[in-house]
Coordinates of C-alpha atoms in Angstrom, one line a residue:
X1 CA 0.1 0.2 -0.2
X2 CA 1.6 3.5 -0.6
X3 CA 0.0 5.0 2.1
X4 CA 2.7 5.2 4.8
X5 CA 0.8 5.0 8.0
X6 CA 2.7 7.3 11.0
X7 CA 1.3 4.3 13.3
X8 CA -0.3 6.8 15.5
X9 CA -3.3 8.3 16.5
X10 CA -3.8 12.1 15.3
X11 CA -3.6 14.1 18.2
X12 CA -4.6 17.4 16.6
X13 CA -8.7 17.3 17.2
X14 CA -10.8 18.3 14.0
X15 CA -13.8 20.6 15.1
X16 CA -17.0 18.5 15.9
X17 CA -15.3 15.5 14.3
X18 CA -18.0 12.8 14.6
X19 CA -16.8 10.9 17.5
X20 CA -15.7 7.1 17.7
X21 CA -14.3 7.1 13.9
X22 CA -10.7 6.5 13.5
X23 CA -8.6 9.4 12.5
X24 CA -4.7 8.9 11.5
X25 CA -1.9 10.9 10.6
X26 CA -0.5 9.3 7.0
X27 CA 2.2 9.9 4.5
X28 CA 0.5 10.1 1.1
X29 CA 2.4 8.9 -1.8
X30 CA 1.3 7.9 -5.0
X31 CA 2.4 4.7 -7.6
X32 CA 5.2 6.8 -9.2
X33 CA 6.2 8.6 -6.2
X34 CA 5.6 12.3 -7.4
X35 CA 3.1 13.1 -5.3
X36 CA 3.6 13.5 -1.8
X37 CA 2.0 14.6 1.2
X38 CA 3.3 14.5 4.8
X39 CA 1.3 14.5 8.0
X40 CA -2.5 14.2 6.1
X41 CA -5.2 13.4 8.1
X42 CA -7.1 10.1 7.3
X43 CA -10.4 8.6 8.3
X44 CA -11.5 5.1 9.0
X45 CA -14.9 4.8 8.7
X46 CA -16.4 1.6 9.8
X47 CA -20.1 1.7 8.4
X48 CA -22.1 3.6 5.9
X49 CA -23.2 5.7 8.9
X50 CA -20.1 7.0 9.6
X51 CA -19.3 7.5 6.1
X52 CA -22.1 9.5 5.5
X53 CA -21.2 11.5 9.3
X54 CA -17.7 12.5 7.7
X55 CA -19.1 13.4 4.5
X56 CA -21.6 15.9 6.2
X57 CA -19.0 17.0 8.9
X58 CA -16.9 17.7 6.0
X59 CA -19.4 19.7 4.1
X60 CA -20.5 21.9 6.8
X61 CA -16.3 22.6 7.8
X62 CA -15.5 23.5 4.7
X63 CA -13.3 20.5 4.1
X64 CA -12.0 18.6 0.9
X65 CA -13.2 14.6 1.1
X66 CA -10.6 12.9 -1.1
X67 CA -11.0 8.9 -0.7
X68 CA -7.9 6.9 -0.8
X69 CA -7.3 3.0 -1.8
X70 CA -3.7 1.6 -3.0
X71 CA -2.9 5.1 -4.8
X72 CA -1.6 3.1 -8.1
X73 CA -2.3 6.6 -9.9
X74 CA -0.3 9.0 -11.5
X75 CA -2.7 12.1 -11.9
X76 CA -3.4 14.2 -9.1
X77 CA -6.9 13.4 -9.1
X78 CA -6.8 13.0 -5.1
X79 CA -3.8 15.6 -4.1
X80 CA -2.1 18.2 -5.9
X81 CA 1.1 17.3 -7.5
X82 CA 2.7 20.5 -5.7
X83 CA 0.7 19.8 -2.3
X84 CA -1.6 22.8 -2.8
X85 CA -4.2 23.0 -0.5
X86 CA -3.8 19.7 1.3
X87 CA -4.1 21.8 5.2
X88 CA -8.0 21.4 4.6
X89 CA -8.3 18.3 3.0
X90 CA -9.2 14.6 4.8
X91 CA -8.7 11.4 3.3
X92 CA -10.7 8.6 3.4
X93 CA -9.5 5.0 3.8
X94 CA -12.2 2.4 2.9
X95 CA -10.3 -0.6 2.6
X96 CA -10.5 -2.2 6.1
X97 CA -13.8 -2.3 6.3
X98 CA -15.5 -1.9 2.5
X99 CA -14.4 -5.0 1.0
X100 CA -17.5 -7.4 0.9
X101 CA -18.7 -9.4 -1.8
X102 CA -21.6 -11.7 -2.6
X103 CA -22.3 -13.3 -6.3
X104 CA -25.9 -14.1 -7.6
X105 CA -25.4 -16.9 -10.2
X106 CA -28.5 -16.6 -13.0
X107 CA -28.7 -19.1 -15.8
X108 CA -26.8 -16.6 -18.6
X109 CA -24.4 -14.5 -16.4
X110 CA -23.8 -13.6 -13.2
X111 CA -24.1 -10.4 -11.1
X112 CA -21.1 -9.4 -8.5
X113 CA -21.8 -7.4 -5.7
X114 CA -18.7 -5.7 -4.1
X115 CA -17.8 -2.7 -1.7
X116 CA -15.7 -0.5 -3.3
X117 CA -12.9 -0.7 -0.8
X118 CA -12.1 -4.7 -2.0
X119 CA -9.2 -5.1 -3.8
X120 CA -9.0 -6.5 -7.6
X121 CA -7.1 -9.4 -6.8
X122 CA -9.3 -10.1 -4.0
X123 CA -12.2 -9.8 -6.0
X124 CA -11.2 -11.5 -8.9
X125 CA -10.1 -14.6 -6.6
X126 CA -13.9 -15.2 -5.0
X127 CA -15.3 -14.6 -8.5
X128 CA -12.8 -17.4 -10.0
X129 CA -13.8 -19.6 -6.9
X130 CA -17.2 -19.4 -7.9
X131 CA -16.4 -20.3 -12.2
X132 CA -16.9 -16.5 -13.4
X133 CA -14.3 -13.6 -14.6
X134 CA -13.8 -10.9 -16.6
X135 CA -13.0 -10.8 -19.9
X136 CA -10.1 -8.3 -19.5
X137 CA -8.8 -6.3 -16.6
X138 CA -5.9 -3.8 -15.5
X139 CA -2.7 -5.6 -14.7
X140 CA -1.9 -4.7 -11.1
X141 CA -4.2 -6.9 -8.6
X142 CA -3.4 -4.2 -5.9
X143 CA -5.9 -1.7 -7.3
X144 CA -9.2 -0.7 -5.5
X145 CA -12.4 -1.5 -7.3
X146 CA -13.5 2.1 -6.5
X147 CA -10.5 3.4 -7.8
X148 CA -10.6 1.4 -11.1
X149 CA -14.5 2.5 -11.8
X150 CA -13.5 6.2 -11.1
X151 CA -10.8 5.8 -13.9
X152 CA -12.6 3.8 -16.1
X153 CA -9.9 1.3 -16.0
X154 CA -9.4 -1.3 -18.5
X155 CA -7.2 -4.2 -19.6
X156 CA -6.9 -5.0 -23.7
X157 CA -9.3 -7.5 -25.4
X158 CA -11.5 -7.3 -28.3
X159 CA -13.6 -9.9 -30.0
X160 CA -11.3 -12.3 -32.0
X161 CA -12.9 -12.9 -35.3
X162 CA -14.2 -16.5 -34.9
X163 CA -14.9 -15.5 -31.0
X164 CA -18.5 -16.0 -29.9
X165 CA -19.3 -13.3 -27.2
X166 CA -20.3 -14.9 -23.8
X167 CA -23.1 -13.4 -22.0
X168 CA -22.3 -11.2 -19.0
X169 CA -18.5 -10.5 -20.5
X170 CA -17.9 -7.0 -22.3
X171 CA -14.7 -5.9 -24.2
X172 CA -14.6 -2.3 -22.9
X173 CA -13.3 -0.7 -19.4
X174 CA -14.8 -2.3 -15.9
X175 CA -17.1 0.2 -15.7
X176 CA -19.1 -1.1 -18.5
X177 CA -20.2 -3.9 -16.1
X178 CA -21.9 -1.9 -13.7
X179 CA -25.7 -2.8 -13.3
X180 CA -26.3 -0.5 -10.5
X181 CA -24.2 1.6 -7.7
X182 CA -24.5 3.4 -4.6
X183 CA -23.0 6.6 -4.3
X184 CA -23.1 9.5 -1.4
X185 CA -25.3 12.4 -3.0
X186 CA -26.4 15.6 -1.8
X187 CA -30.4 16.0 -1.0
X188 CA -32.2 19.2 -1.4
X189 CA -35.2 18.3 0.3
X190 CA -33.1 17.2 3.7
X191 CA -30.0 19.8 2.9
X192 CA -27.2 16.9 3.5
X193 CA -25.7 13.9 2.3
X194 CA -27.3 10.6 1.8
X195 CA -26.8 7.5 0.3
X196 CA -28.7 6.7 -3.3
X197 CA -29.1 3.6 -5.1
X198 CA -28.8 4.5 -8.8
X199 CA -29.9 1.6 -11.8
X200 CA -28.0 1.5 -15.1
X201 CA -30.8 2.3 -16.8
X202 CA -31.4 5.6 -15.0
X203 CA -29.6 8.6 -16.9
X204 CA -27.9 10.2 -13.7
X205 CA -26.1 7.1 -13.5
X206 CA -24.3 7.9 -16.4
X207 CA -21.8 10.3 -14.8
X208 CA -21.3 8.2 -11.7
X209 CA -19.8 5.3 -13.8
X210 CA -16.8 7.1 -14.4
X211 CA -16.6 9.9 -12.1
X212 CA -12.8 10.8 -11.5
X213 CA -13.3 11.0 -8.2
X214 CA -15.8 13.8 -8.4
X215 CA -18.2 11.4 -6.5
X216 CA -18.2 8.7 -3.7
X217 CA -19.1 4.9 -4.5
X218 CA -19.8 2.6 -1.7
X219 CA -20.9 -0.6 -3.8
X220 CA -21.7 -1.2 -7.2
X221 CA -23.4 -4.5 -8.8
X222 CA -21.3 -5.9 -12.1
X223 CA -22.0 -8.3 -14.7
X224 CA -19.8 -11.3 -15.2
X225 CA -19.7 -14.3 -17.5
X226 CA -18.3 -17.5 -16.9
X227 CA -15.0 -18.0 -16.1
X228 CA -12.3 -18.5 -19.2
X229 CA -9.0 -20.0 -19.4
X230 CA -6.7 -18.1 -21.6
X231 CA -3.2 -18.9 -23.1
X232 CA -0.7 -16.3 -23.1
X233 CA 2.2 -16.6 -25.4
X234 CA 4.9 -13.7 -25.6
X235 CA 7.3 -13.3 -28.4
X236 CA 10.4 -11.5 -28.6
X237 CA 11.4 -12.1 -32.6
X238 CA 9.3 -9.8 -34.1
X239 CA 10.8 -6.5 -35.4
X240 CA 8.5 -3.3 -34.3
X241 CA 8.7 -2.4 -38.3
X242 CA 6.8 -5.5 -39.0
X243 CA 4.4 -5.6 -36.1
X244 CA 3.6 -1.9 -36.1
X245 CA 3.6 -1.5 -40.7
X246 CA 0.8 0.4 -41.7
X247 CA -0.6 -2.6 -44.1
X248 CA -0.4 -6.0 -44.8
X249 CA 1.3 -5.5 -48.1
X250 CA 3.7 -2.6 -46.7
X251 CA 5.1 -5.5 -44.3
X252 CA 5.7 -8.4 -46.8
X253 CA 6.5 -6.6 -50.1
X254 CA 9.1 -8.5 -50.8
X255 CA 7.6 -11.6 -49.7
X256 CA 4.1 -11.4 -51.1
X257 CA 3.4 -15.4 -50.8
X258 CA 4.4 -14.8 -47.1
X259 CA 0.9 -16.0 -45.3
X260 CA 2.6 -15.7 -42.0
X261 CA 1.2 -12.0 -41.0
X262 CA 2.6 -10.8 -37.7
X263 CA 1.4 -7.3 -37.6
X264 CA -0.1 -6.4 -34.3
X265 CA -3.9 -6.8 -36.2
X266 CA -3.3 -9.8 -37.2
X267 CA -2.9 -11.1 -33.8
X268 CA -6.2 -9.6 -32.4
X269 CA -7.8 -11.0 -35.3
X270 CA -6.8 -14.5 -34.3
X271 CA -7.3 -14.1 -30.5
X272 CA -8.5 -10.5 -29.3
X273 CA -5.9 -10.0 -26.8
X274 CA -2.4 -8.6 -27.5
X275 CA 0.2 -5.9 -25.6
X276 CA 3.1 -4.5 -26.8
X277 CA 5.7 -3.2 -25.0
X278 CA 9.1 -1.5 -26.8
X279 CA 11.8 -0.1 -24.9
X280 CA 13.7 2.2 -26.2
X281 CA 16.8 2.1 -28.1
X282 CA 15.7 -1.4 -29.4
X283 CA 14.1 -3.0 -32.2
X284 CA 11.8 -6.0 -31.5
X285 CA 8.9 -5.8 -28.6
X286 CA 7.8 -8.1 -26.3
X287 CA 4.9 -9.3 -27.3
X288 CA 2.1 -10.7 -25.1
X289 CA -0.9 -12.4 -27.2
X290 CA -3.9 -13.6 -25.3
X291 CA -6.3 -16.2 -26.7
X292 CA -9.2 -18.3 -25.1
X293 CA -8.5 -22.0 -24.5
X294 CA -10.6 -24.4 -22.9
X295 CA -7.9 -27.2 -22.9
X296 CA -4.2 -26.5 -22.3
X297 CA -2.2 -26.6 -25.1
X298 CA 0.5 -29.6 -24.9
X299 CA 3.8 -26.9 -25.2
X300 CA 2.4 -24.4 -22.1
X301 CA 2.9 -24.0 -18.6
X302 CA 0.0 -24.2 -16.4
X303 CA -0.2 -21.4 -13.6
X304 CA -2.0 -21.5 -10.6
X305 CA -1.3 -17.7 -9.4
X306 CA -0.8 -14.8 -10.7
X307 CA 2.4 -12.3 -11.5
X308 CA 4.1 -15.0 -13.4
X309 CA 6.8 -12.7 -14.5
X310 CA 9.0 -12.3 -11.6
X311 CA 11.9 -11.0 -13.7
X312 CA 9.6 -7.6 -14.2
X313 CA 8.2 -7.8 -10.9
X314 CA 11.6 -8.0 -9.0
X315 CA 13.9 -5.2 -10.3
X316 CA 17.9 -7.0 -10.4
X317 CA 20.0 -4.8 -8.8
X318 CA 22.1 -3.5 -11.7
X319 CA 19.1 -2.1 -13.4
X320 CA 18.0 -0.2 -10.7
X321 CA 21.7 0.9 -10.1
X322 CA 21.6 1.9 -13.9
X323 CA 18.1 3.8 -13.6
X324 CA 19.6 6.3 -10.5
X325 CA 22.8 6.3 -12.7
X326 CA 21.2 7.8 -16.1
X327 CA 18.4 9.3 -14.3
X328 CA 20.4 11.8 -12.3
X329 CA 24.5 11.6 -13.6
X330 CA 24.8 10.0 -17.0
X331 CA 21.9 10.4 -19.3
X332 CA 24.0 9.0 -22.2
X333 CA 23.3 5.5 -21.0
X334 CA 19.9 5.6 -21.8
X335 CA 20.5 3.2 -25.1
X336 CA 22.4 0.6 -23.1
X337 CA 19.3 0.7 -20.3
X338 CA 16.7 0.3 -23.0
X339 CA 19.0 -2.9 -24.5
X340 CA 19.4 -4.2 -20.7
X341 CA 15.8 -4.4 -20.6
X342 CA 14.8 -5.7 -23.1
X343 CA 17.6 -8.5 -22.8
X344 CA 16.8 -9.5 -19.2
X345 CA 13.0 -10.0 -20.9
X346 CA 14.2 -12.2 -23.6
X347 CA 16.2 -14.0 -21.6
X348 CA 13.8 -14.6 -18.2
X349 CA 11.4 -15.7 -20.6
X350 CA 13.4 -18.8 -21.4
X351 CA 12.6 -20.2 -17.9
X352 CA 9.1 -21.3 -18.5
X353 CA 7.8 -18.0 -19.3
X354 CA 6.7 -17.8 -23.0
X355 CA 3.9 -19.8 -22.8
X356 CA 1.2 -19.8 -19.9
X357 CA -2.0 -21.4 -19.5
X358 CA -4.4 -20.9 -16.8
X359 CA -7.7 -19.3 -15.7
X360 CA -8.6 -15.6 -16.5
X361 CA -7.1 -14.3 -13.2
X362 CA -3.8 -15.7 -13.2
X363 CA -2.5 -14.9 -16.8
X364 CA -4.6 -11.3 -16.6
X365 CA -2.8 -10.1 -13.5
X366 CA 0.7 -9.4 -14.1
X367 CA 1.8 -6.1 -12.5
X368 CA 3.3 -5.9 -8.7
X369 CA 4.1 -3.1 -6.3
X370 CA 8.1 -4.3 -6.8
X371 CA 8.3 -3.5 -10.1
X372 CA 9.9 -0.5 -11.6
X373 CA 8.0 2.8 -10.7
X374 CA 7.9 4.6 -13.7
X375 CA 5.7 7.6 -14.7
X376 CA 3.7 7.3 -18.0
X377 CA 1.5 9.4 -20.2
X378 CA -1.3 7.8 -21.3
X379 CA -4.3 8.2 -24.1
X380 CA -7.2 6.4 -25.6
X381 CA -7.0 6.5 -29.7
X382 CA -10.9 5.9 -30.7
X383 CA -10.8 4.3 -34.2
X384 CA -12.0 1.2 -36.2
X385 CA -10.7 -1.9 -35.8
X386 CA -9.2 -1.9 -40.1
X387 CA -7.3 1.5 -39.3
X388 CA -5.4 0.1 -36.5
X389 CA -2.4 -0.6 -38.3
X390 CA -2.7 2.9 -39.3
X391 CA -2.7 4.3 -36.1
X392 CA -0.1 2.2 -34.7
X393 CA 2.7 3.1 -37.7
X394 CA 1.8 7.1 -37.4
X395 CA 2.4 6.6 -33.2
X396 CA 5.5 4.7 -33.6
X397 CA 7.0 6.5 -36.4
X398 CA 6.7 10.0 -34.6
X399 CA 8.0 8.5 -31.4
X400 CA 11.1 6.9 -32.5
X401 CA 11.3 10.1 -34.7
X402 CA 11.3 12.3 -31.5
X403 CA 13.6 10.0 -29.5
X404 CA 16.2 10.6 -32.7
X405 CA 15.8 14.1 -32.5
X406 CA 16.8 14.3 -28.8
X407 CA 19.5 12.0 -29.3
X408 CA 21.0 14.3 -31.6
X409 CA 20.9 16.9 -29.4
X410 CA 22.4 15.0 -26.7
X411 CA 18.9 14.8 -24.7
X412 CA 17.2 11.5 -23.5
X413 CA 14.1 12.4 -22.1
X414 CA 12.4 8.7 -22.5
X415 CA 14.3 5.8 -20.9
X416 CA 11.6 3.1 -20.4
X417 CA 9.3 1.7 -22.6
X418 CA 6.0 2.5 -25.1
X419 CA 3.0 0.3 -24.1
X420 CA 0.0 -0.9 -26.5
X421 CA -3.0 -2.5 -25.7
X422 CA -6.5 -2.4 -27.6
X423 CA -10.1 -2.8 -26.0
X424 CA -13.4 -2.8 -27.1
X425 CA -15.3 0.6 -26.4
X426 CA -17.9 0.5 -23.6
X427 CA -21.0 0.2 -25.8
X428 CA -24.5 -0.5 -23.7
X429 CA -25.6 -3.5 -26.2
X430 CA -22.5 -5.7 -23.9
X431 CA -24.7 -4.7 -21.1
X432 CA -27.3 -6.9 -19.7
X433 CA -29.6 -4.9 -18.3
X434 CA -31.9 -3.1 -20.8
X435 CA -31.7 0.6 -21.7
X436 CA -28.5 1.0 -20.2
X437 CA -26.8 4.3 -20.4
X438 CA -23.5 4.8 -21.6
X439 CA -20.6 6.1 -19.0
X440 CA -20.2 9.8 -19.6
X441 CA -16.8 10.7 -18.7
X442 CA -15.2 7.1 -20.1
X443 CA -12.3 7.5 -22.2
X444 CA -13.6 4.9 -24.6
X445 CA -17.2 5.6 -24.5
X446 CA -18.7 5.3 -28.0
X447 CA -19.0 8.4 -30.8
X448 CA -22.6 8.0 -32.4
X449 CA -21.8 10.2 -35.2
X450 CA -19.1 7.3 -35.9
X451 CA -20.0 3.9 -35.8
X452 CA -17.4 2.7 -37.7
X453 CA -15.0 3.7 -34.9
X454 CA -15.3 0.4 -32.6
X455 CA -12.0 0.0 -30.7
X456 CA -9.8 1.5 -28.7
X457 CA -6.1 1.7 -28.8
X458 CA -4.1 2.8 -25.8
X459 CA -0.8 4.5 -26.2
X460 CA 1.2 5.0 -23.1
X461 CA 5.2 6.1 -23.0
X462 CA 7.1 5.5 -19.9
X463 CA 10.1 7.0 -18.6
X464 CA 11.4 7.3 -14.9
X465 CA 10.8 10.0 -12.8
X466 CA 12.9 13.1 -12.7
X467 CA 14.3 12.4 -16.0
X468 CA 15.4 15.6 -17.5
X469 CA 13.6 16.8 -20.7
X470 CA 10.5 14.9 -20.1
X471 CA 8.0 17.2 -19.9
X472 CA 9.3 19.2 -22.9
X473 CA 9.1 15.6 -24.6
X474 CA 5.9 14.5 -23.3
X475 CA 4.3 18.3 -24.9
X476 CA 5.8 17.5 -28.4
X477 CA 4.4 14.4 -29.0
X478 CA 1.2 15.1 -27.2
X479 CA 0.5 18.0 -29.4
X480 CA 1.6 16.0 -32.5
X481 CA -1.1 13.4 -31.4
X482 CA -3.9 15.8 -31.3
X483 CA -3.1 17.5 -34.5
X484 CA -2.9 14.0 -36.1
X485 CA -5.9 12.1 -34.3
X486 CA -8.4 15.4 -34.9
X487 CA -11.0 12.9 -36.0
X488 CA -10.2 12.2 -39.9
X489 CA -9.7 8.2 -39.5
X490 CA -9.3 8.5 -35.7
X491 CA -9.9 10.7 -32.3
X492 CA -8.2 11.0 -29.0
X493 CA -9.5 11.2 -25.6
X494 CA -6.9 11.0 -22.3
X495 CA -6.4 8.6 -19.9
X496 CA -7.3 9.1 -16.3
X497 CA -5.2 7.7 -14.4
X498 CA -1.8 9.1 -16.4
X499 CA 0.0 12.4 -17.3
X500 CA -1.9 14.3 -20.1
X501 CA -2.3 18.1 -20.7
X502 CA 1.5 18.6 -21.0
X503 CA 3.2 22.0 -20.7
X504 CA 6.9 22.2 -21.4
X505 CA 7.4 22.1 -17.7
X506 CA 5.1 19.5 -16.3
X507 CA 2.2 17.2 -16.7
X508 CA -1.6 18.5 -16.2
X509 CA -0.3 22.1 -16.8
X510 CA -1.5 23.3 -20.4
X511 CA -4.8 25.0 -20.2
X512 CA -6.1 24.6 -23.3
X513 CA -6.0 20.9 -23.0
X514 CA -7.7 21.2 -19.8
X515 CA -10.4 23.8 -20.4
X516 CA -10.6 23.1 -24.2
X517 CA -9.7 20.0 -25.9
X518 CA -10.3 17.2 -22.9
X519 CA -14.4 19.2 -22.9
X520 CA -14.3 18.5 -26.6
X521 CA -13.0 15.1 -26.8
X522 CA -16.3 14.4 -24.7
X523 CA -18.5 16.4 -26.4
X524 CA -18.0 16.3 -30.2
X525 CA -20.5 13.7 -31.8
X526 CA -22.2 13.0 -28.4
X527 CA -25.9 13.7 -27.5
X528 CA -26.5 17.1 -25.4
X529 CA -28.1 15.3 -22.4
X530 CA -25.1 12.9 -22.0
X531 CA -21.6 14.6 -22.5
X532 CA -19.0 16.5 -21.1
X533 CA -21.4 19.5 -20.1
X534 CA -24.4 17.4 -18.6
X535 CA -22.1 15.2 -16.7
X536 CA -20.3 17.6 -14.9
X537 CA -23.6 19.4 -14.2
X538 CA -24.8 16.4 -12.6
X539 CA -21.8 16.1 -10.5
X540 CA -22.2 19.0 -9.3
X541 CA -25.5 18.7 -8.3
X542 CA -24.5 15.6 -6.1
X543 CA -22.0 17.9 -4.8
X544 CA -22.5 21.1 -4.7
X545 CA -20.4 22.0 -1.6
X546 CA -17.2 20.3 -3.7
X547 CA -16.6 18.1 -0.8
X548 CA -15.4 15.6 -3.3
X549 CA -12.7 17.7 -5.4
X550 CA -9.5 18.8 -5.7
X551 CA -7.7 21.2 -7.6
X552 CA -7.1 19.6 -10.4
X553 CA -10.9 18.1 -10.7
X554 CA -11.8 22.1 -9.7
X555 CA -9.6 23.0 -13.0
X556 CA -11.3 20.4 -14.9
X557 CA -15.1 21.3 -14.0
X558 CA -14.3 24.9 -14.3
X559 CA -14.6 24.3 -18.0
X560 CA -18.6 23.4 -17.8
X561 CA -18.7 27.2 -15.8
X562 CA -17.0 28.5 -19.1
X563 CA -19.4 26.8 -21.3
X564 CA -22.4 27.2 -19.5
X565 CA -21.8 31.3 -19.2
X566 CA -21.1 31.6 -23.1

């Protein structure tokens, strides 16, 4: 857990704070250790009644209340990256007493009711024990369900060409599995915050499905399907030039009779699930490809637990030492660092890790807190399935060009890999409840005016925290991406949990992105009753006192005020 407990009760009394609710001082640290706050007060409620008591207290005392879980997040949705205004901020930890789960089995699918403090690994283990699972999930298991739902957490999965979708399964974010949720909202009649349940077919539910931390969700009903056994193969022999080629014809121009397609799209067509990790200054990605496999393939290793890549989760000392060296002393060692990361990965995969098979949880969860702590930008590119290669080719070419330009000037801003995944969209057609609403603020909500856009490509560029010129690099890449993916063949949205809105100095700092491009990306082509502005106004109605706000959220939400005034 990335919250360091001071192990003592807070001695500073908060005025009129509810009695008998545990209150402690903690040190807050996010995943990349770039956002820190020492001696910040945190309450640990034991019941819904205690939650309400704290929320109503915060509203009356003009306090901000931020719910924390494992803090496995990059963006400052909880507290500011510069420790701004934490003196009247109270944290709330739901992980200790809000982790109950129950499962109801129906003939075609199951309904999982879970409190939002539960960890994803715990949730998926309970589901596995009863024969159900999700199609795709985020790779870390140390995420709370509440954290995943708040930002539209996702995995990598679209329908393979020969795949028959199973009832209860979805190909978008985990938020699209929600059938109902219970939230803390303002009640005008009683003039206090209350607990209210929202069904998925209610319009007011739409902004809560991905709420960015602007609300407090206590539990959710999720749909799930029969658990699947998956095979996960790792490959390191295909060049990035081939994998990210724009067309099949381009890939095999010199070998027109070659039937072995090895583009990223071809692996998606075959299995529906793939991830590419390409280290800088190397030529071949670590490609992971999953496929549904009810029976164990002969060459596969049967795995019965998650986190089966210890070489990436338990960092070798020579790698961590070199990481410190390139960040602080000798950036010119960056190419060696990238090559070393690839070599270690390639060698370690030969120890029985190249071909794994097991229940979905055991091959979908593969990132532990002991992995290398990097910072990352993140974007979802909406496009059509037959344009995936075009998007990947343009992105890869620009990334490589920028890295070369910086290298020519003796600069090495990026020392981590690019990560590429592809998912379906949060379409209501995959929800078992009739008339399900679309998640208003989901990065992968469909565009009704672009029905041909049926997939989202998730693009991340990683680098070590405090790497010189990183913000400048991210700024240039981001500006190019917004220009390139301009609705002609693809559209860009930010990935809420990662880095975005880069100025040349910092993330979440470019005003045009924050107040114009982000609102536009969730407004253009969308219905007026369920777009950025209507969603923000609904969230403000649920929290008129701004209890569930951070400085970043205040800035984002101010864009709705600007639109209303115009």
